[in-house]
GROMACS .gro file of N, CA and C in nm:
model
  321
    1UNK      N    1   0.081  -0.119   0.000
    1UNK     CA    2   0.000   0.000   0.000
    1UNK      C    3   0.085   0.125   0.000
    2UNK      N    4   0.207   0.128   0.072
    2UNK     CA    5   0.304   0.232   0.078
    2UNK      C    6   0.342   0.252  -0.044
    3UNK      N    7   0.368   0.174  -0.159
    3UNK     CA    8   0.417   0.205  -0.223
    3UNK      C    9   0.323   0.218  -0.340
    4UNK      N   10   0.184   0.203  -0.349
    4UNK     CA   11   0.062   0.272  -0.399
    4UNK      C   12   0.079   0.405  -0.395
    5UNK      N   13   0.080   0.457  -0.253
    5UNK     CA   14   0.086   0.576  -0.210
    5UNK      C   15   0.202   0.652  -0.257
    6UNK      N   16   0.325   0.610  -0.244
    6UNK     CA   17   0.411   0.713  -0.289
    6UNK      C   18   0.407   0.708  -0.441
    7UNK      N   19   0.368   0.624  -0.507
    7UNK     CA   20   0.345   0.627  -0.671
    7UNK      C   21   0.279   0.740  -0.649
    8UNK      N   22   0.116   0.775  -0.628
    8UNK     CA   23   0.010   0.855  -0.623
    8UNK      C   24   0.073   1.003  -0.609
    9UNK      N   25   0.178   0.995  -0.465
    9UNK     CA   26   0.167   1.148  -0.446
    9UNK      C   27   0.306   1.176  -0.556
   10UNK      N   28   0.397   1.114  -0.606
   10UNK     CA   29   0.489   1.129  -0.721
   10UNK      C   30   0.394   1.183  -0.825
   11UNK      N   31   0.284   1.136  -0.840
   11UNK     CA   32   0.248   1.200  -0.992
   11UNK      C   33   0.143   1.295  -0.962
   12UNK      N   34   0.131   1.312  -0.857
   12UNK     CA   35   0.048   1.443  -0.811
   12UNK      C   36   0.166   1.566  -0.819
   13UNK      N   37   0.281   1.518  -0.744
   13UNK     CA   38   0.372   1.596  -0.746
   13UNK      C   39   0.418   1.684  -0.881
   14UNK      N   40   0.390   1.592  -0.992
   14UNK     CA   41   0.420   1.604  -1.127
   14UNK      C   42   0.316   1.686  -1.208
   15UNK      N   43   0.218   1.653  -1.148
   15UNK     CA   44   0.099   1.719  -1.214
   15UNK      C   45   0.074   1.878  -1.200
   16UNK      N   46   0.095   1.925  -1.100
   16UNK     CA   47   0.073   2.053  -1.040
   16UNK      C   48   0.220   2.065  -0.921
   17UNK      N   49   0.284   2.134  -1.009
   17UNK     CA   50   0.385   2.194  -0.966
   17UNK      C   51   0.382   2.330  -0.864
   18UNK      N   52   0.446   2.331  -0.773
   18UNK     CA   53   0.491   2.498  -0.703
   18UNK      C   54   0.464   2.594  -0.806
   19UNK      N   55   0.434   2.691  -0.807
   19UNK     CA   56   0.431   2.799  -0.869
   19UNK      C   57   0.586   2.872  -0.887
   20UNK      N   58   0.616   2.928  -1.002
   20UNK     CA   59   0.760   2.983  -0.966
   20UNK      C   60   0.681   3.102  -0.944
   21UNK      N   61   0.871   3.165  -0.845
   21UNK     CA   62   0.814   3.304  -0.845
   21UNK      C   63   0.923   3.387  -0.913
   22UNK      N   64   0.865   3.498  -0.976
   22UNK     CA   65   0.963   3.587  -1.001
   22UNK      C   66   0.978   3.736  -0.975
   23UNK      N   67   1.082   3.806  -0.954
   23UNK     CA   68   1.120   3.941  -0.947
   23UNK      C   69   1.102   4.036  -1.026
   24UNK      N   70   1.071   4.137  -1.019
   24UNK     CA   71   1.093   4.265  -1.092
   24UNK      C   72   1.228   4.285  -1.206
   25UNK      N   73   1.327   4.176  -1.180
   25UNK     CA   74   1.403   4.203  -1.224
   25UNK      C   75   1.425   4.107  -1.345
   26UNK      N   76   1.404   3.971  -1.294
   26UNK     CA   77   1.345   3.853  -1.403
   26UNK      C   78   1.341   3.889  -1.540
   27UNK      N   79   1.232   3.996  -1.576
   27UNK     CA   80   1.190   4.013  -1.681
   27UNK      C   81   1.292   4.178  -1.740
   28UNK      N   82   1.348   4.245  -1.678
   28UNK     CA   83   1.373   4.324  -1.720
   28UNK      C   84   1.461   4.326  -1.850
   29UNK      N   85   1.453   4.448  -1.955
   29UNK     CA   86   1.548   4.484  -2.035
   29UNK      C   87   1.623   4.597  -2.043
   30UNK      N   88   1.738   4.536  -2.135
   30UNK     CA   89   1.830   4.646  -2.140
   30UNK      C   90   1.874   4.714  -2.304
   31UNK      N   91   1.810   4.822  -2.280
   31UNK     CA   92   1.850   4.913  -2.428
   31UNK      C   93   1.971   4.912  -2.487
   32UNK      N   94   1.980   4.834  -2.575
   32UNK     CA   95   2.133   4.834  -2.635
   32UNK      C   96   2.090   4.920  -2.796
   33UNK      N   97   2.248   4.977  -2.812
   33UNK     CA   98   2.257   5.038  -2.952
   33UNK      C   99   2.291   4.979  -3.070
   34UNK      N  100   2.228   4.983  -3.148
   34UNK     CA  101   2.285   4.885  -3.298
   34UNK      C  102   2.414   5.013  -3.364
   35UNK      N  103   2.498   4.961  -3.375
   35UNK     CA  104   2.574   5.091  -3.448
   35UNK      C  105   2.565   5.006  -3.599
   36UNK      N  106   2.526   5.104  -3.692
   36UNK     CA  107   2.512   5.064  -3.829
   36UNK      C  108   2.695   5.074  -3.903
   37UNK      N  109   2.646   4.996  -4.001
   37UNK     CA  110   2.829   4.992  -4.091
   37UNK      C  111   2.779   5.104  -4.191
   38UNK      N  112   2.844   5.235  -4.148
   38UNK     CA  113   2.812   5.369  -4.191
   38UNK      C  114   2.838   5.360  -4.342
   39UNK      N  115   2.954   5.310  -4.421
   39UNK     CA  116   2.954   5.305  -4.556
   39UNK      C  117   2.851   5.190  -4.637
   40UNK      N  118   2.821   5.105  -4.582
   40UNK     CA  119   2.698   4.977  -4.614
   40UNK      C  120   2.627   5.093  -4.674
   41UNK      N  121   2.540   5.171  -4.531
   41UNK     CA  122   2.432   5.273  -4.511
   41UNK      C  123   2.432   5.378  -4.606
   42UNK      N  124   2.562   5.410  -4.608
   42UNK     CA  125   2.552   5.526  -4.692
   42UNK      C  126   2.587   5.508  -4.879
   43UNK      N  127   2.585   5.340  -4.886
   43UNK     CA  128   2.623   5.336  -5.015
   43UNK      C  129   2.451   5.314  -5.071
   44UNK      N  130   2.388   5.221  -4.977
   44UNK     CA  131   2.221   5.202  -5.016
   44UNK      C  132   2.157   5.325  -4.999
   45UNK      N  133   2.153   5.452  -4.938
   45UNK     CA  134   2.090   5.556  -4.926
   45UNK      C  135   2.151   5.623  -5.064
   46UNK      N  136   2.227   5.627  -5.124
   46UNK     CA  137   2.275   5.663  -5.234
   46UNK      C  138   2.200   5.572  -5.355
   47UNK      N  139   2.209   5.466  -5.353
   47UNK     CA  140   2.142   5.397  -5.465
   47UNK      C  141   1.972   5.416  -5.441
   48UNK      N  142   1.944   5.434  -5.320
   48UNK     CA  143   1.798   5.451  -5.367
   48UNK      C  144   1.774   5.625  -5.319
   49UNK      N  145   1.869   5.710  -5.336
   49UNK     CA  146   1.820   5.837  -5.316
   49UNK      C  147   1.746   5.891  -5.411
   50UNK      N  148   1.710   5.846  -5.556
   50UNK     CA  149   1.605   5.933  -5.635
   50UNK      C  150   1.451   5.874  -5.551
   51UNK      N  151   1.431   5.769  -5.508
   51UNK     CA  152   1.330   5.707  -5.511
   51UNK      C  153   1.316   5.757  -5.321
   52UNK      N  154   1.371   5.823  -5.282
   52UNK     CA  155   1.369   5.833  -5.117
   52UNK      C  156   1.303   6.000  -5.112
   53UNK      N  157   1.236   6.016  -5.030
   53UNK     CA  158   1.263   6.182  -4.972
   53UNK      C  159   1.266   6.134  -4.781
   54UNK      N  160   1.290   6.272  -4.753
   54UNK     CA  161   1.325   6.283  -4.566
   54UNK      C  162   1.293   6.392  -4.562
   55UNK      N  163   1.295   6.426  -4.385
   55UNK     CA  164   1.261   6.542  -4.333
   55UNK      C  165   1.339   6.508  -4.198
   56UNK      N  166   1.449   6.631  -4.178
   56UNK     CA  167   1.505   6.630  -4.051
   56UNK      C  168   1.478   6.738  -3.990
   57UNK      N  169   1.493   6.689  -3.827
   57UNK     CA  170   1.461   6.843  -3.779
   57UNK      C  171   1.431   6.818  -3.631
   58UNK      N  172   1.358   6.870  -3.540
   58UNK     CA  173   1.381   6.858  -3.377
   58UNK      C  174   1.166   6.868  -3.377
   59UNK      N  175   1.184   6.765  -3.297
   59UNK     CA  176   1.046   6.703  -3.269
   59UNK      C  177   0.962   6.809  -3.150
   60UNK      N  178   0.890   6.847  -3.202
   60UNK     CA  179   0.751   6.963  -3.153
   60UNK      C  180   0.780   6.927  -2.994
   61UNK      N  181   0.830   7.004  -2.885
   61UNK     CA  182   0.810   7.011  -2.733
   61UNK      C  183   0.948   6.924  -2.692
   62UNK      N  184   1.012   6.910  -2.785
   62UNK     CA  185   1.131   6.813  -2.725
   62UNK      C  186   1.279   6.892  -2.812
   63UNK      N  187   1.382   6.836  -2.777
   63UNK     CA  188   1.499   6.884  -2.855
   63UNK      C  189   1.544   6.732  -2.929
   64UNK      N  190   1.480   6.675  -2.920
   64UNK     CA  191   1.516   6.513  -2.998
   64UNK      C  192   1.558   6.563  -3.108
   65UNK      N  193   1.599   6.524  -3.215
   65UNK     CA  194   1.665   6.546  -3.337
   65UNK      C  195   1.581   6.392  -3.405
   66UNK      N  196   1.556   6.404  -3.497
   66UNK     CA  197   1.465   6.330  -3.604
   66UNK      C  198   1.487   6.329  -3.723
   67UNK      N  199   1.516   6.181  -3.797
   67UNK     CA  200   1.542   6.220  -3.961
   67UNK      C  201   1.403   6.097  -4.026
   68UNK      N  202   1.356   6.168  -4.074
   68UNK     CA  203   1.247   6.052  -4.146
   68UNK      C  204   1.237   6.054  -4.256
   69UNK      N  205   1.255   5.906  -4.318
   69UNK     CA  206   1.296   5.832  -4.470
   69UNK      C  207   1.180   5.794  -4.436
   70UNK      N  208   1.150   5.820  -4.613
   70UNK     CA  209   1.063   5.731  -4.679
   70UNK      C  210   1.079   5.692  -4.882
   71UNK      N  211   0.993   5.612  -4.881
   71UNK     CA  212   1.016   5.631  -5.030
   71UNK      C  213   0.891   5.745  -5.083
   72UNK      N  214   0.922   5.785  -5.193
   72UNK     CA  215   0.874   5.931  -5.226
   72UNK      C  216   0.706   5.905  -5.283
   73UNK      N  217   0.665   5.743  -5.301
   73UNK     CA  218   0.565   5.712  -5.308
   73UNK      C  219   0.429   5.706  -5.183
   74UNK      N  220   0.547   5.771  -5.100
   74UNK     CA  221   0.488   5.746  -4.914
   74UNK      C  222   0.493   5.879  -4.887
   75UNK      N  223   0.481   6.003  -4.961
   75UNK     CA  224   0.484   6.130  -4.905
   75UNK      C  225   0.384   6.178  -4.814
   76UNK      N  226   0.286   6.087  -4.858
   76UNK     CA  227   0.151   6.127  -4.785
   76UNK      C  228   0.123   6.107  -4.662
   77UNK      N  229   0.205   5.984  -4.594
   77UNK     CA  230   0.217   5.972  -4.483
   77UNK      C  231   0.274   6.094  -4.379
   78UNK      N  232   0.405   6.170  -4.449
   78UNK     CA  233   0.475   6.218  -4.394
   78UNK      C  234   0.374   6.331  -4.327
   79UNK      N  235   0.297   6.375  -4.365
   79UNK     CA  236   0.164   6.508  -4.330
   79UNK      C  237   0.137   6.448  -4.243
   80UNK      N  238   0.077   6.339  -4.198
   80UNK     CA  239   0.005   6.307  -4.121
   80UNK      C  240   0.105   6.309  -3.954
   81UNK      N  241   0.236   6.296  -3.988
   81UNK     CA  242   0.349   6.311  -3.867
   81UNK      C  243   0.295   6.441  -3.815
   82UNK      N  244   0.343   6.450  -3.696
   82UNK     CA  245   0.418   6.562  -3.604
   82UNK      C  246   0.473   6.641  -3.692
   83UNK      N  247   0.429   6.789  -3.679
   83UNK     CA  248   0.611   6.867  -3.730
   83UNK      C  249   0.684   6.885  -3.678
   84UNK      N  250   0.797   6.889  -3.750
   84UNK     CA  251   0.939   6.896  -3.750
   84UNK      C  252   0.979   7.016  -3.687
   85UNK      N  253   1.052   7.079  -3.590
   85UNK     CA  254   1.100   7.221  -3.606
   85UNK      C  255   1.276   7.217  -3.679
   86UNK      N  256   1.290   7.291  -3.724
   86UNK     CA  257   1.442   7.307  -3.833
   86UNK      C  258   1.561   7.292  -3.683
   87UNK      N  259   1.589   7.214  -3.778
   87UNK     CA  260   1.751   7.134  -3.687
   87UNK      C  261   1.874   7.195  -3.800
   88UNK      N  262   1.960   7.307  -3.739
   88UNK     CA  263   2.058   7.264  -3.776
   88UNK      C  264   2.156   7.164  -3.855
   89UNK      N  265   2.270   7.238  -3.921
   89UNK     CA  266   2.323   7.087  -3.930
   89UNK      C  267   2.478   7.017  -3.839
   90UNK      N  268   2.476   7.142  -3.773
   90UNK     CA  269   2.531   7.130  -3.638
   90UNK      C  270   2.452   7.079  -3.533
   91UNK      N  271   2.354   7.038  -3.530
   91UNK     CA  272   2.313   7.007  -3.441
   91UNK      C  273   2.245   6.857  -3.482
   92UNK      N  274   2.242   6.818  -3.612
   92UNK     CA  275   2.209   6.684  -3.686
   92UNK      C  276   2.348   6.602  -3.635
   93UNK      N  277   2.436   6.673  -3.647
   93UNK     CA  278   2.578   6.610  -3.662
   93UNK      C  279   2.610   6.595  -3.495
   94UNK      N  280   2.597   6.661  -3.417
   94UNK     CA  281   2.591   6.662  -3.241
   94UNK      C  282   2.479   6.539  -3.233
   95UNK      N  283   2.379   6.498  -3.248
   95UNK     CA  284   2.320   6.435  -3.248
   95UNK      C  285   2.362   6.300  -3.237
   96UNK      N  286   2.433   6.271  -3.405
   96UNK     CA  287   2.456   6.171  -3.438
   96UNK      C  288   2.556   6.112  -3.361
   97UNK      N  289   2.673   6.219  -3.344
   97UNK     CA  290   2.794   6.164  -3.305
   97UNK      C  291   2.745   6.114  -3.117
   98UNK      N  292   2.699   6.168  -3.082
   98UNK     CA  293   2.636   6.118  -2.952
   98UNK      C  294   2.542   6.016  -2.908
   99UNK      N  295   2.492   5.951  -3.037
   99UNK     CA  296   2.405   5.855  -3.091
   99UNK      C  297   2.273   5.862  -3.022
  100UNK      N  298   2.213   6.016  -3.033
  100UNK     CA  299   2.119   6.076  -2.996
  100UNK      C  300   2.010   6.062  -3.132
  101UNK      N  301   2.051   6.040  -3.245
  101UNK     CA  302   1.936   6.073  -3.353
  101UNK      C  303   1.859   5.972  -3.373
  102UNK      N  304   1.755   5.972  -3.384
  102UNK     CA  305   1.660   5.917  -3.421
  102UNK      C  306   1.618   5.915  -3.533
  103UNK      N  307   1.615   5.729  -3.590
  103UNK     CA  308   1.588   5.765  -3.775
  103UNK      C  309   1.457   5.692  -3.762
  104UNK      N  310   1.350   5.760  -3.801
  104UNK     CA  311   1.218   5.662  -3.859
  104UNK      C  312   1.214   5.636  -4.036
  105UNK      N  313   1.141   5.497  -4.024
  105UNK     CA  314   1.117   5.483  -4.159
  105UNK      C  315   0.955   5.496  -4.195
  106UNK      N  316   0.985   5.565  -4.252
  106UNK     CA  317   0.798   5.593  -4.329
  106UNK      C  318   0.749   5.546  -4.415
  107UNK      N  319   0.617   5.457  -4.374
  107UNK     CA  320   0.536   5.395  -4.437
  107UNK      C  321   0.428   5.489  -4.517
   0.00000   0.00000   0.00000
């Protein structure tokens, strides 16, 4: 019979497990930067620059710096954005080198 019993509570055991628990910290993430291969980037922004337009510039209530690509068949989207306020190009370039800029792509 004992050993009825410990069969029984073994697969009870198995069946419904402890609950884990976890921390606040468990799940957390961490923002990492992609650094792009700047000549890759800048050889494809060249091959498709007839077919591209952008708009750079510093995002309405913030000093963010913003460059937004699209293809020039997607202009229409671009209205529907936030405006832009005029960024420098001292201040495109402060941006970048601080890896402060922000590039969206427009659909």
């Amino acid at each position: 019979m004992d050993e009825i019993n410990h069969r029984l509570l073994s697969e009870e055991e198995l069946e419904s497990p402890e609950p884990l628990e976890f921390g606040a910290s468990d799940f957390a993430t961490t923002q990492t930067q992609i650094v792009p291969d700047m000549g890759a980037l800048a050889s494809s922004i060249e091959a498709l620059s007839s077919n591209l337009v952008w708009k750079m510039g510093k995002e309405e209530g913030t000093e963010k710096v913003i460059v937004r690509m699209g293809y020039a068949t997607n202009t229409s989207s671009f209205k529907e954005l936030p405006k832009l306020r005029g960024a420098t190009d001292t201040e495109i370039a402060d941006a970048a080198k601080k890896g402060e800029l922000t590039v969206e792509w427009i659909d």
